Amino acid sequence: MVSRSTRIRILLIVLAVLVLSVPFLYPTSRIQKEQLHVGVASTQWIAGPGGAILTMKITMKNDAAYDANIESLQFRIYRLIYPDNTTQDVDLNDTQVIHTTIPAGGNVTVNYAFEQPFTVGPPRAVLAKITLVFQDGSSVEVFDGPIDTTPREQPS
């Protein structure tokens, strides 16, 4: 027969193991880069006297089996590509707080505007990185590549 103090110790050890395993069992902290996808569409430069604003629709798709709680979207432009194929290296950063949940297997689309001064007319493309910041403070880079900003011809 096991003494009462031994039973209490065993119970405490089992409880400690369960408590310590919670972070490994709680799924929202395990969203991987491969499970989140970002698409950029409807890009447009809106010119003003001091530069332009780049507007676009950003769609975030969640292929994980659980919801993704997003705090903000960080957007970094690191190169401008002009119509004559000249480039300009830049370091332009912007953070937009979006406070949204992307449901498991679902997607969310947000309108986004990035204020960008330009000197040689608007670029035809930009190289950018997009990072999603979760409500727990962790983040994942979900996009690194070109975004075509060439004005689209409107059908007559």
mmCIF file with all atom_site columns, C-alpha atoms in Angstrom:
data_model
loop_
_atom_site.group_PDB
_atom_site.id
_atom_site.type_symbol
_atom_site.label_atom_id
_atom_site.label_alt_id
_atom_site.label_comp_id
_atom_site.label_asym_id
_atom_site.label_entity_id
_atom_site.label_seq_id
_atom_site.pdbx_PDB_ins_code
_atom_site.Cartn_x
_atom_site.Cartn_y
_atom_site.Cartn_z
_atom_site.occupancy
_atom_site.B_iso_or_equiv
_atom_site.pdbx_formal_charge
_atom_site.auth_seq_id
_atom_site.auth_comp_id
_atom_site.auth_asym_id
_atom_site.auth_atom_id
_atom_site.pdbx_PDB_model_num
ATOM 1   C CA . MET A 1 1   ? 0.000   0.000  0.000   1.00 0.00 ? 1   MET A CA 1
ATOM 2   C CA . VAL A 1 2   ? 1.237   3.511  -0.918  1.00 0.00 ? 2   VAL A CA 1
ATOM 3   C CA . SER A 1 3   ? 1.362   6.085  1.848   1.00 0.00 ? 3   SER A CA 1
ATOM 4   C CA . ARG A 1 4   ? -0.712  9.244  1.699   1.00 0.00 ? 4   ARG A CA 1
ATOM 5   C CA . SER A 1 5   ? 2.346   11.489 1.285   1.00 0.00 ? 5   SER A CA 1
ATOM 6   C CA . THR A 1 6   ? 3.575   9.392  -1.667  1.00 0.00 ? 6   THR A CA 1
ATOM 7   C CA . ARG A 1 7   ? 0.153   9.649  -3.357  1.00 0.00 ? 7   ARG A CA 1
ATOM 8   C CA . ILE A 1 8   ? 0.210   13.437 -2.906  1.00 0.00 ? 8   ILE A CA 1
ATOM 9   C CA . ARG A 1 9   ? 3.714   13.637 -4.417  1.00 0.00 ? 9   ARG A CA 1
ATOM 10  C CA . ILE A 1 10  ? 2.649   11.544 -7.411  1.00 0.00 ? 10  ILE A CA 1
ATOM 11  C CA . LEU A 1 11  ? -0.427  13.716 -7.892  1.00 0.00 ? 11  LEU A CA 1
ATOM 12  C CA . LEU A 1 12  ? 1.679   16.897 -7.715  1.00 0.00 ? 12  LEU A CA 1
ATOM 13  C CA . ILE A 1 13  ? 4.159   15.516 -10.257 1.00 0.00 ? 13  ILE A CA 1
ATOM 14  C CA . VAL A 1 14  ? 1.342   14.578 -12.663 1.00 0.00 ? 14  VAL A CA 1
ATOM 15  C CA . LEU A 1 15  ? -0.212  18.031 -12.293 1.00 0.00 ? 15  LEU A CA 1
ATOM 16  C CA . ALA A 1 16  ? 3.165   19.705 -12.877 1.00 0.00 ? 16  ALA A CA 1
ATOM 17  C CA . VAL A 1 17  ? 3.687   17.694 -16.080 1.00 0.00 ? 17  VAL A CA 1
ATOM 18  C CA . LEU A 1 18  ? 0.221   18.666 -17.318 1.00 0.00 ? 18  LEU A CA 1
ATOM 19  C CA . VAL A 1 19  ? 0.743   22.353 -16.547 1.00 0.00 ? 19  VAL A CA 1
ATOM 20  C CA . LEU A 1 20  ? 4.152   22.388 -18.229 1.00 0.00 ? 20  LEU A CA 1
ATOM 21  C CA . SER A 1 21  ? 2.781   20.687 -21.360 1.00 0.00 ? 21  SER A CA 1
ATOM 22  C CA . VAL A 1 22  ? 0.073   23.330 -21.957 1.00 0.00 ? 22  VAL A CA 1
ATOM 23  C CA . PRO A 1 23  ? 2.277   25.536 -24.210 1.00 0.00 ? 23  PRO A CA 1
ATOM 24  C CA . PHE A 1 24  ? 2.961   22.516 -26.422 1.00 0.00 ? 24  PHE A CA 1
ATOM 25  C CA . LEU A 1 25  ? -0.706  21.609 -26.637 1.00 0.00 ? 25  LEU A CA 1
ATOM 26  C CA . TYR A 1 26  ? -2.054  25.136 -27.183 1.00 0.00 ? 26  TYR A CA 1
ATOM 27  C CA . PRO A 1 27  ? -2.198  25.424 -31.007 1.00 0.00 ? 27  PRO A CA 1
ATOM 28  C CA . THR A 1 28  ? -2.328  29.198 -31.654 1.00 0.00 ? 28  THR A CA 1
ATOM 29  C CA . SER A 1 29  ? 1.335   29.589 -30.786 1.00 0.00 ? 29  SER A CA 1
ATOM 30  C CA . ARG A 1 30  ? 2.387   27.160 -33.503 1.00 0.00 ? 30  ARG A CA 1
ATOM 31  C CA . ILE A 1 31  ? 1.275   28.891 -36.713 1.00 0.00 ? 31  ILE A CA 1
ATOM 32  C CA . GLN A 1 32  ? 4.018   28.372 -39.261 1.00 0.00 ? 32  GLN A CA 1
ATOM 33  C CA . LYS A 1 33  ? 5.062   30.572 -42.173 1.00 0.00 ? 33  LYS A CA 1
ATOM 34  C CA . GLU A 1 34  ? 3.918   27.889 -44.632 1.00 0.00 ? 34  GLU A CA 1
ATOM 35  C CA . GLN A 1 35  ? 0.370   28.034 -43.210 1.00 0.00 ? 35  GLN A CA 1
ATOM 36  C CA . LEU A 1 36  ? -0.154  31.756 -43.871 1.00 0.00 ? 36  LEU A CA 1
ATOM 37  C CA . HIS A 1 37  ? -0.264  33.149 -47.391 1.00 0.00 ? 37  HIS A CA 1
ATOM 38  C CA . VAL A 1 38  ? -0.526  36.756 -48.522 1.00 0.00 ? 38  VAL A CA 1
ATOM 39  C CA . GLY A 1 39  ? -1.667  38.058 -51.888 1.00 0.00 ? 39  GLY A CA 1
ATOM 40  C CA . VAL A 1 40  ? -1.537  41.637 -53.131 1.00 0.00 ? 40  VAL A CA 1
ATOM 41  C CA . ALA A 1 41  ? -4.029  42.976 -55.681 1.00 0.00 ? 41  ALA A CA 1
ATOM 42  C CA . SER A 1 42  ? -5.532  46.205 -57.005 1.00 0.00 ? 42  SER A CA 1
ATOM 43  C CA . THR A 1 43  ? -2.381  48.286 -56.606 1.00 0.00 ? 43  THR A CA 1
ATOM 44  C CA . GLN A 1 44  ? -2.691  51.947 -57.514 1.00 0.00 ? 44  GLN A CA 1
ATOM 45  C CA . TRP A 1 45  ? -0.595  55.089 -57.047 1.00 0.00 ? 45  TRP A CA 1
ATOM 46  C CA . ILE A 1 46  ? -2.528  58.177 -56.023 1.00 0.00 ? 46  ILE A CA 1
ATOM 47  C CA . ALA A 1 47  ? -0.309  61.164 -56.826 1.00 0.00 ? 47  ALA A CA 1
ATOM 48  C CA . GLY A 1 48  ? -0.227  64.347 -54.783 1.00 0.00 ? 48  GLY A CA 1
ATOM 49  C CA . PRO A 1 49  ? 1.943   67.475 -54.671 1.00 0.00 ? 49  PRO A CA 1
ATOM 50  C CA . GLY A 1 50  ? 4.553   65.946 -52.322 1.00 0.00 ? 50  GLY A CA 1
ATOM 51  C CA . GLY A 1 51  ? 4.595   62.374 -53.572 1.00 0.00 ? 51  GLY A CA 1
ATOM 52  C CA . ALA A 1 52  ? 2.155   59.535 -53.875 1.00 0.00 ? 52  ALA A CA 1
ATOM 53  C CA . ILE A 1 53  ? 0.233   57.017 -51.849 1.00 0.00 ? 53  ILE A CA 1
ATOM 54  C CA . LEU A 1 54  ? 0.400   53.369 -52.885 1.00 0.00 ? 54  LEU A CA 1
ATOM 55  C CA . THR A 1 55  ? -2.947  51.686 -52.251 1.00 0.00 ? 55  THR A CA 1
ATOM 56  C CA . MET A 1 56  ? -3.691  47.973 -52.527 1.00 0.00 ? 56  MET A CA 1
ATOM 57  C CA . LYS A 1 57  ? -5.800  45.110 -51.261 1.00 0.00 ? 57  LYS A CA 1
ATOM 58  C CA . ILE A 1 58  ? -3.920  42.565 -49.137 1.00 0.00 ? 58  ILE A CA 1
ATOM 59  C CA . THR A 1 59  ? -5.528  39.150 -48.714 1.00 0.00 ? 59  THR A CA 1
ATOM 60  C CA . MET A 1 60  ? -4.270  36.947 -45.878 1.00 0.00 ? 60  MET A CA 1
ATOM 61  C CA . LYS A 1 61  ? -5.144  33.229 -46.105 1.00 0.00 ? 61  LYS A CA 1
ATOM 62  C CA . ASN A 1 62  ? -4.851  30.897 -43.116 1.00 0.00 ? 62  ASN A CA 1
ATOM 63  C CA . ASP A 1 63  ? -4.267  27.217 -43.958 1.00 0.00 ? 63  ASP A CA 1
ATOM 64  C CA . ALA A 1 64  ? -3.724  26.265 -40.310 1.00 0.00 ? 64  ALA A CA 1
ATOM 65  C CA . ALA A 1 65  ? -6.245  24.160 -38.400 1.00 0.00 ? 65  ALA A CA 1
ATOM 66  C CA . TYR A 1 66  ? -6.845  26.998 -35.924 1.00 0.00 ? 66  TYR A CA 1
ATOM 67  C CA . ASP A 1 67  ? -7.556  30.723 -35.962 1.00 0.00 ? 67  ASP A CA 1
ATOM 68  C CA . ALA A 1 68  ? -4.762  33.293 -36.361 1.00 0.00 ? 68  ALA A CA 1
ATOM 69  C CA . ASN A 1 69  ? -5.184  36.364 -34.147 1.00 0.00 ? 69  ASN A CA 1
ATOM 70  C CA . ILE A 1 70  ? -3.421  39.211 -35.951 1.00 0.00 ? 70  ILE A CA 1
ATOM 71  C CA . GLU A 1 71  ? -2.473  42.435 -34.166 1.00 0.00 ? 71  GLU A CA 1
ATOM 72  C CA . SER A 1 72  ? -0.801  44.324 -37.011 1.00 0.00 ? 72  SER A CA 1
ATOM 73  C CA . LEU A 1 73  ? 0.692   44.174 -40.469 1.00 0.00 ? 73  LEU A CA 1
ATOM 74  C CA . GLN A 1 74  ? 4.235   45.465 -41.046 1.00 0.00 ? 74  GLN A CA 1
ATOM 75  C CA . PHE A 1 75  ? 5.086   46.549 -44.579 1.00 0.00 ? 75  PHE A CA 1
ATOM 76  C CA . ARG A 1 76  ? 8.659   47.278 -45.692 1.00 0.00 ? 76  ARG A CA 1
ATOM 77  C CA . ILE A 1 77  ? 9.601   48.537 -49.153 1.00 0.00 ? 77  ILE A CA 1
ATOM 78  C CA . TYR A 1 78  ? 13.292  48.008 -49.871 1.00 0.00 ? 78  TYR A CA 1
ATOM 79  C CA . ARG A 1 79  ? 13.609  48.748 -53.611 1.00 0.00 ? 79  ARG A CA 1
ATOM 80  C CA . LEU A 1 80  ? 11.766  50.846 -56.167 1.00 0.00 ? 80  LEU A CA 1
ATOM 81  C CA . ILE A 1 81  ? 11.857  49.820 -59.843 1.00 0.00 ? 81  ILE A CA 1
ATOM 82  C CA . TYR A 1 82  ? 11.053  52.629 -62.267 1.00 0.00 ? 82  TYR A CA 1
ATOM 83  C CA . PRO A 1 83  ? 9.603   52.317 -65.825 1.00 0.00 ? 83  PRO A CA 1
ATOM 84  C CA . ASP A 1 84  ? 13.070  52.751 -67.395 1.00 0.00 ? 84  ASP A CA 1
ATOM 85  C CA . ASN A 1 85  ? 14.315  49.777 -65.243 1.00 0.00 ? 85  ASN A CA 1
ATOM 86  C CA . THR A 1 86  ? 16.445  51.960 -63.002 1.00 0.00 ? 86  THR A CA 1
ATOM 87  C CA . THR A 1 87  ? 16.212  51.040 -59.349 1.00 0.00 ? 87  THR A CA 1
ATOM 88  C CA . GLN A 1 88  ? 16.479  52.883 -56.072 1.00 0.00 ? 88  GLN A CA 1
ATOM 89  C CA . ASP A 1 89  ? 17.284  51.125 -52.813 1.00 0.00 ? 89  ASP A CA 1
ATOM 90  C CA . VAL A 1 90  ? 15.165  52.467 -49.974 1.00 0.00 ? 90  VAL A CA 1
ATOM 91  C CA . ASP A 1 91  ? 14.229  51.477 -46.438 1.00 0.00 ? 91  ASP A CA 1
ATOM 92  C CA . LEU A 1 92  ? 10.591  52.486 -45.985 1.00 0.00 ? 92  LEU A CA 1
ATOM 93  C CA . ASN A 1 93  ? 8.617   50.930 -43.150 1.00 0.00 ? 93  ASN A CA 1
ATOM 94  C CA . ASP A 1 94  ? 4.993   51.149 -42.139 1.00 0.00 ? 94  ASP A CA 1
ATOM 95  C CA . THR A 1 95  ? 2.874   49.342 -39.553 1.00 0.00 ? 95  THR A CA 1
ATOM 96  C CA . GLN A 1 96  ? -0.890  49.175 -39.773 1.00 0.00 ? 96  GLN A CA 1
ATOM 97  C CA . VAL A 1 97  ? -2.817  47.923 -36.750 1.00 0.00 ? 97  VAL A CA 1
ATOM 98  C CA . ILE A 1 98  ? -5.577  45.628 -37.996 1.00 0.00 ? 98  ILE A CA 1
ATOM 99  C CA . HIS A 1 99  ? -6.808  43.660 -34.928 1.00 0.00 ? 99  HIS A CA 1
ATOM 100 C CA . THR A 1 100 ? -8.376  40.784 -36.828 1.00 0.00 ? 100 THR A CA 1
ATOM 101 C CA . THR A 1 101 ? -8.788  37.055 -36.612 1.00 0.00 ? 101 THR A CA 1
ATOM 102 C CA . ILE A 1 102 ? -8.210  34.950 -39.702 1.00 0.00 ? 102 ILE A CA 1
ATOM 103 C CA . PRO A 1 103 ? -10.393 31.877 -39.212 1.00 0.00 ? 103 PRO A CA 1
ATOM 104 C CA . ALA A 1 104 ? -8.946  28.399 -39.691 1.00 0.00 ? 104 ALA A CA 1
ATOM 105 C CA . GLY A 1 105 ? -9.060  27.648 -43.417 1.00 0.00 ? 105 GLY A CA 1
ATOM 106 C CA . GLY A 1 106 ? -10.356 31.144 -44.162 1.00 0.00 ? 106 GLY A CA 1
ATOM 107 C CA . ASN A 1 107 ? -9.051  34.466 -45.370 1.00 0.00 ? 107 ASN A CA 1
ATOM 108 C CA . VAL A 1 108 ? -9.324  38.170 -44.636 1.00 0.00 ? 108 VAL A CA 1
ATOM 109 C CA . THR A 1 109 ? -8.836  41.051 -47.077 1.00 0.00 ? 109 THR A CA 1
ATOM 110 C CA . VAL A 1 110 ? -7.789  44.518 -45.910 1.00 0.00 ? 110 VAL A CA 1
ATOM 111 C CA . ASN A 1 111 ? -7.387  47.772 -47.792 1.00 0.00 ? 111 ASN A CA 1
ATOM 112 C CA . TYR A 1 112 ? -3.908  49.126 -47.297 1.00 0.00 ? 112 TYR A CA 1
ATOM 113 C CA . ALA A 1 113 ? -2.283  52.463 -48.092 1.00 0.00 ? 113 ALA A CA 1
ATOM 114 C CA . PHE A 1 114 ? 1.468   53.127 -47.931 1.00 0.00 ? 114 PHE A CA 1
ATOM 115 C CA . GLU A 1 115 ? 2.532   56.765 -48.230 1.00 0.00 ? 115 GLU A CA 1
ATOM 116 C CA . GLN A 1 116 ? 5.527   56.817 -50.563 1.00 0.00 ? 116 GLN A CA 1
ATOM 117 C CA . PRO A 1 117 ? 7.196   59.950 -51.918 1.00 0.00 ? 117 PRO A CA 1
ATOM 118 C CA . PHE A 1 118 ? 8.723   59.448 -55.354 1.00 0.00 ? 118 PHE A CA 1
ATOM 119 C CA . THR A 1 119 ? 11.036  61.592 -57.452 1.00 0.00 ? 119 THR A CA 1
ATOM 120 C CA . VAL A 1 120 ? 11.045  60.127 -60.989 1.00 0.00 ? 120 VAL A CA 1
ATOM 121 C CA . GLY A 1 121 ? 7.367   59.357 -61.341 1.00 0.00 ? 121 GLY A CA 1
ATOM 122 C CA . PRO A 1 122 ? 5.760   56.403 -59.633 1.00 0.00 ? 122 PRO A CA 1
ATOM 123 C CA . PRO A 1 123 ? 7.706   53.126 -59.740 1.00 0.00 ? 123 PRO A CA 1
ATOM 124 C CA . ARG A 1 124 ? 6.350   50.336 -61.937 1.00 0.00 ? 124 ARG A CA 1
ATOM 125 C CA . ALA A 1 125 ? 7.144   47.855 -59.166 1.00 0.00 ? 125 ALA A CA 1
ATOM 126 C CA . VAL A 1 126 ? 8.441   47.681 -55.626 1.00 0.00 ? 126 VAL A CA 1
ATOM 127 C CA . LEU A 1 127 ? 10.253  44.955 -53.743 1.00 0.00 ? 127 LEU A CA 1
ATOM 128 C CA . ALA A 1 128 ? 8.606   44.565 -50.367 1.00 0.00 ? 128 ALA A CA 1
ATOM 129 C CA . LYS A 1 129 ? 8.359   42.407 -47.264 1.00 0.00 ? 129 LYS A CA 1
ATOM 130 C CA . ILE A 1 130 ? 5.142   41.863 -45.333 1.00 0.00 ? 130 ILE A CA 1
ATOM 131 C CA . THR A 1 131 ? 5.217   40.609 -41.747 1.00 0.00 ? 131 THR A CA 1
ATOM 132 C CA . LEU A 1 132 ? 2.187   39.655 -39.659 1.00 0.00 ? 132 LEU A CA 1
ATOM 133 C CA . VAL A 1 133 ? 2.397   40.358 -35.921 1.00 0.00 ? 133 VAL A CA 1
ATOM 134 C CA . PHE A 1 134 ? 0.239   38.151 -33.707 1.00 0.00 ? 134 PHE A CA 1
ATOM 135 C CA . GLN A 1 135 ? -1.585  39.304 -30.583 1.00 0.00 ? 135 GLN A CA 1
ATOM 136 C CA . ASP A 1 136 ? 0.922   37.422 -28.412 1.00 0.00 ? 136 ASP A CA 1
ATOM 137 C CA . GLY A 1 137 ? 3.745   39.588 -29.843 1.00 0.00 ? 137 GLY A CA 1
ATOM 138 C CA . SER A 1 138 ? 5.305   36.933 -32.079 1.00 0.00 ? 138 SER A CA 1
ATOM 139 C CA . SER A 1 139 ? 5.580   37.571 -35.802 1.00 0.00 ? 139 SER A CA 1
ATOM 140 C CA . VAL A 1 140 ? 6.116   35.800 -39.105 1.00 0.00 ? 140 VAL A CA 1
ATOM 141 C CA . GLU A 1 141 ? 7.303   37.178 -42.447 1.00 0.00 ? 141 GLU A CA 1
ATOM 142 C CA . VAL A 1 142 ? 4.756   36.024 -45.014 1.00 0.00 ? 142 VAL A CA 1
ATOM 143 C CA . PHE A 1 143 ? 5.791   37.876 -48.175 1.00 0.00 ? 143 PHE A CA 1
ATOM 144 C CA . ASP A 1 144 ? 9.123   38.898 -49.706 1.00 0.00 ? 144 ASP A CA 1
ATOM 145 C CA . GLY A 1 145 ? 9.078   39.829 -53.354 1.00 0.00 ? 145 GLY A CA 1
ATOM 146 C CA . PRO A 1 146 ? 7.934   42.131 -56.147 1.00 0.00 ? 146 PRO A CA 1
ATOM 147 C CA . ILE A 1 147 ? 4.635   43.986 -56.245 1.00 0.00 ? 147 ILE A CA 1
ATOM 148 C CA . ASP A 1 148 ? 3.650   45.270 -59.685 1.00 0.00 ? 148 ASP A CA 1
ATOM 149 C CA . THR A 1 149 ? 2.378   48.848 -59.380 1.00 0.00 ? 149 THR A CA 1
ATOM 150 C CA . THR A 1 150 ? 1.910   49.582 -63.102 1.00 0.00 ? 150 THR A CA 1
ATOM 151 C CA . PRO A 1 151 ? -1.350  51.448 -63.691 1.00 0.00 ? 151 PRO A CA 1
ATOM 152 C CA . ARG A 1 152 ? -3.968  49.198 -65.267 1.00 0.00 ? 152 ARG A CA 1
ATOM 153 C CA . GLU A 1 153 ? -5.791  50.263 -68.405 1.00 0.00 ? 153 GLU A CA 1
ATOM 154 C CA . GLN A 1 154 ? -9.483  50.799 -67.717 1.00 0.00 ? 154 GLN A CA 1
ATOM 155 C CA . PRO A 1 155 ? -11.811 49.265 -70.351 1.00 0.00 ? 155 PRO A CA 1
ATOM 156 C CA . SER A 1 156 ? -13.771 51.895 -72.283 1.00 0.00 ? 156 SER A CA 1
#
